[in-house]
Coordinates of C-alpha atoms in Angstrom, one line a residue:
Chain A
G1 CA -4.7 12.1 -10.9
Q2 CA -4.3 14.1 -14.0
Q3 CA -2.7 12.4 -16.9
V4 CA -1.0 13.7 -20.0
M5 CA -0.5 11.1 -22.7
Q6 CA 2.4 11.5 -25.1
I7 CA 3.2 9.6 -28.3
P8 CA 5.2 8.1 -29.8
Q9 CA 7.5 6.8 -27.1
Y10 CA 10.4 6.5 -29.5
Q11 CA 11.1 7.9 -32.9
H12 CA 14.1 7.1 -35.2
V13 CA 14.6 9.5 -38.1
Q14 CA 17.2 10.0 -40.8
E15 CA 18.9 13.3 -40.5
G16 CA 16.9 15.8 -42.6
E17 CA 13.6 14.2 -42.0
D18 CA 10.8 15.8 -40.0
F19 CA 9.7 14.7 -36.5
T20 CA 6.5 15.3 -34.6
T21 CA 5.5 14.4 -31.0
Y22 CA 1.9 14.7 -29.7
C23 CA 0.4 15.2 -26.3
N24 CA -3.2 14.7 -25.1
S25 CA -5.0 15.4 -21.9
S26 CA -8.4 14.2 -21.0
T27 CA -9.1 17.5 -19.3
T28 CA -8.6 21.1 -20.3
L29 CA -5.1 22.5 -19.6
S30 CA -4.3 25.9 -18.3
N31 CA -1.1 25.9 -20.2
I32 CA 1.4 23.4 -21.6
Q33 CA 5.2 23.5 -21.5
W34 CA 7.7 21.6 -23.5
Y35 CA 11.1 20.5 -22.3
K36 CA 14.1 18.8 -23.9
Q37 CA 16.4 16.4 -22.1
R38 CA 19.7 15.5 -23.8
P39 CA 21.1 12.1 -23.1
G40 CA 22.7 12.2 -19.6
G41 CA 21.3 15.7 -19.0
H42 CA 18.4 17.3 -17.3
P43 CA 15.2 18.7 -18.7
V44 CA 15.5 22.1 -20.1
F45 CA 12.5 24.4 -20.8
L46 CA 11.8 25.1 -24.4
I47 CA 8.4 27.0 -24.5
Q48 CA 5.1 27.6 -22.9
L49 CA 1.8 27.8 -24.7
V50 CA -1.3 29.3 -23.1
K51 CA -3.9 30.4 -25.6
S52 CA -6.3 28.2 -27.4
G53 CA -5.0 27.5 -30.9
E54 CA -1.6 29.1 -30.2
V55 CA 1.3 28.4 -32.5
K56 CA 4.9 29.4 -31.7
K57 CA 8.1 28.8 -33.6
Q58 CA 11.7 28.6 -32.6
K59 CA 13.8 28.2 -35.7
R60 CA 13.0 24.7 -36.9
L61 CA 10.7 23.9 -34.0
T62 CA 6.9 24.6 -34.2
F63 CA 4.7 24.2 -31.2
Q64 CA 0.9 24.1 -31.3
F65 CA -1.8 24.2 -28.7
G66 CA -5.1 22.8 -29.7
E67 CA -8.3 24.8 -29.9
A68 CA -9.8 22.9 -26.9
K69 CA -6.6 23.2 -25.0
K70 CA -6.4 19.5 -24.5
N71 CA -3.7 18.6 -27.0
S72 CA -0.4 19.9 -28.2
S73 CA 2.3 19.0 -30.7
L74 CA 6.0 19.7 -31.3
H75 CA 7.2 19.5 -34.9
I76 CA 10.8 19.7 -35.9
T77 CA 11.6 20.4 -39.5
A78 CA 14.7 18.8 -41.1
T79 CA 16.1 17.2 -38.0
Q80 CA 19.8 17.5 -37.1
T81 CA 21.9 15.3 -34.9
T82 CA 21.8 18.1 -32.3
D83 CA 18.1 17.5 -31.9
V84 CA 18.7 14.1 -30.3
G85 CA 17.1 13.7 -26.9
T86 CA 13.8 13.2 -25.1
Y87 CA 11.1 15.7 -25.5
F88 CA 8.6 16.1 -22.7
C89 CA 5.3 17.9 -22.7
A90 CA 4.1 19.1 -19.3
G91 CA 0.5 20.2 -18.7
S92 CA -0.8 22.4 -16.0
H93 CA -4.4 21.8 -15.3
S94 CA -7.0 24.5 -14.6
G95 CA -7.0 25.6 -11.0
A96 CA -3.8 23.8 -10.3
G97 CA -1.5 26.8 -10.5
S98 CA 2.1 26.5 -11.4
Y99 CA 3.0 24.3 -8.6
Q100 CA 2.1 21.1 -10.4
L101 CA 3.0 20.1 -13.9
T102 CA 2.0 16.7 -15.1
F103 CA 4.7 15.4 -17.4
G104 CA 4.0 13.2 -20.4
K105 CA 6.2 10.1 -20.6
G106 CA 8.4 11.7 -23.3
T107 CA 9.4 10.9 -26.9
K108 CA 12.9 9.8 -27.3
L109 CA 14.3 11.1 -30.7
S110 CA 17.2 9.4 -32.4
V111 CA 18.7 11.0 -35.5
I112 CA 20.6 8.8 -37.9
P113 CA 23.3 10.8 -39.6
Chain B
D1 CA 27.0 30.5 -12.0
T2 CA 24.9 27.3 -11.5
A3 CA 21.2 28.1 -11.2
V4 CA 20.0 24.9 -9.5
S5 CA 22.7 22.7 -8.0
Q6 CA 22.4 19.2 -6.4
T7 CA 24.8 17.2 -4.4
P8 CA 25.9 14.5 -4.8
K9 CA 25.8 13.8 -8.5
Y10 CA 26.2 10.1 -7.9
L11 CA 25.2 8.1 -4.9
V12 CA 25.8 4.3 -4.6
T13 CA 24.7 2.7 -1.4
Q14 CA 23.5 -0.5 0.2
M15 CA 19.9 -1.5 0.8
G16 CA 18.7 -0.3 4.2
N17 CA 20.9 2.7 4.5
D18 CA 19.7 6.3 5.0
K19 CA 20.9 9.0 2.6
S20 CA 20.3 12.6 1.8
I21 CA 20.4 14.7 -1.4
K22 CA 20.8 18.4 -1.2
C23 CA 19.5 21.0 -3.6
E24 CA 20.1 24.8 -3.8
Q25 CA 18.9 27.4 -6.2
N26 CA 20.1 31.0 -6.7
L27 CA 17.4 32.1 -9.0
G28 CA 15.3 33.8 -6.3
H29 CA 12.4 31.4 -6.9
D30 CA 9.9 30.6 -4.1
T31 CA 8.8 27.2 -5.3
M32 CA 11.0 24.1 -5.4
Y33 CA 10.3 20.5 -6.4
W34 CA 11.7 17.0 -6.3
Y35 CA 11.2 14.6 -9.3
K36 CA 12.0 11.0 -9.7
Q37 CA 13.1 9.7 -13.2
D38 CA 13.1 5.9 -13.5
S39 CA 15.0 3.8 -16.0
K40 CA 12.3 4.3 -18.6
K41 CA 12.8 8.1 -18.3
F42 CA 9.4 8.7 -16.8
L43 CA 9.5 12.0 -14.9
K44 CA 7.3 11.9 -11.8
I45 CA 6.8 14.7 -9.3
M46 CA 7.3 13.7 -5.7
F47 CA 7.1 16.9 -3.7
S48 CA 6.7 20.6 -4.1
Y49 CA 7.4 23.4 -1.6
N50 CA 6.3 27.0 -1.8
N51 CA 7.9 29.4 0.6
K52 CA 9.2 26.5 2.7
E53 CA 5.7 25.0 2.9
L54 CA 4.8 21.6 1.5
I55 CA 2.3 22.0 -1.4
I56 CA 2.4 18.7 -3.1
N57 CA 3.1 15.3 -1.7
E58 CA 2.4 12.7 -4.3
T59 CA 2.0 9.0 -3.4
V60 CA 5.5 8.7 -2.1
P61 CA 6.6 6.3 0.7
N62 CA 7.0 8.0 4.0
R63 CA 10.6 6.8 3.9
F64 CA 11.1 10.0 1.8
S65 CA 11.2 13.2 3.8
P66 CA 11.8 16.6 2.2
K67 CA 13.1 19.4 4.3
S68 CA 13.2 23.1 3.3
P69 CA 15.3 25.2 5.7
D70 CA 14.8 28.3 3.5
K71 CA 13.4 29.2 0.1
A72 CA 16.7 28.5 -1.6
H73 CA 17.1 25.0 -0.4
L74 CA 15.1 21.8 -0.6
N75 CA 16.8 18.6 0.6
L76 CA 15.6 15.1 0.3
H77 CA 16.2 12.5 3.0
I78 CA 15.6 8.8 2.3
N79 CA 15.4 6.2 5.0
S80 CA 15.8 2.5 4.7
L81 CA 16.7 2.5 1.0
E82 CA 15.3 -0.1 -1.3
L83 CA 16.3 -1.5 -4.6
G84 CA 13.3 0.2 -6.3
D85 CA 14.6 3.6 -5.1
S86 CA 17.3 3.4 -7.7
A87 CA 16.7 6.3 -10.2
V88 CA 17.8 9.8 -11.1
Y89 CA 16.4 12.4 -8.7
F90 CA 15.9 15.9 -10.1
C91 CA 15.4 19.1 -8.1
A92 CA 13.7 22.0 -9.8
S93 CA 12.6 25.5 -9.0
S94 CA 10.2 28.1 -10.4
H95 CA 8.3 31.2 -9.6
W96 CA 4.9 30.8 -8.0
S97 CA 2.2 31.7 -10.4
S98 CA -0.8 31.8 -8.2
G99 CA -2.8 30.0 -10.8
N100 CA -2.0 32.5 -13.5
P101 CA -1.4 30.5 -16.7
F102 CA 0.3 33.4 -18.3
G103 CA 2.8 33.7 -15.5
D104 CA 6.5 33.0 -15.8
N105 CA 6.1 29.4 -14.8
E106 CA 9.0 27.6 -16.4
Q107 CA 10.8 25.1 -14.1
F108 CA 14.6 25.1 -13.9
F109 CA 16.1 21.7 -13.2
G110 CA 19.2 20.7 -11.4
P111 CA 21.7 18.3 -13.0
G112 CA 20.2 15.3 -11.2
T113 CA 21.5 12.8 -8.7
R114 CA 21.9 9.2 -9.9
L115 CA 21.0 7.0 -6.9
T116 CA 22.0 3.3 -7.1
V117 CA 20.9 1.0 -4.4
L118 CA 22.7 -2.3 -4.2

């Protein structure tokens, strides 16, 4: 089946440092979504990227979609303790429609105050 | 108002038992999903229903049987529970995009059901 690789699996940062997680697909994606799951919580939608080379920002979060629509990244500037959680990318492959997202394995972010 | 709700929140049971998890959404979505999240936090899709019809059935043992009585409900019944079934099960819902990548496709997840099989 389709796979979306996500790295790193874990990241520990000092509060105030930046953080980046990366996703890669071996095949072209129709779109990519990002979700955040707080400890003990459920995944919550952050954003969807559709266009080749798209960049979107939400306050300190910057999301990018690669030109070939095979990779994506989430960058957090100046992390805060509220950023703690696991960040998942989820790719929808061409022709698959919305009914199947393939989730990456997630990057668990720990922020040391 | 809770958008996607699941019951129960916790489920502890013995091996070999049969159990059900219920899911309801009040968002007016026509597509619902079941995901399994294991201890390593890997989120894997199990089933997807669109308008009460099964769309996706990943490689899941046939001990797992989803049932969708209407568009707002997708229940999961598990027969002969095994130790390896212990996980958190998430229900989710979304609009159907008909393959339109620009569509409003975000998935809304329920709070999860933590299943422990002893």
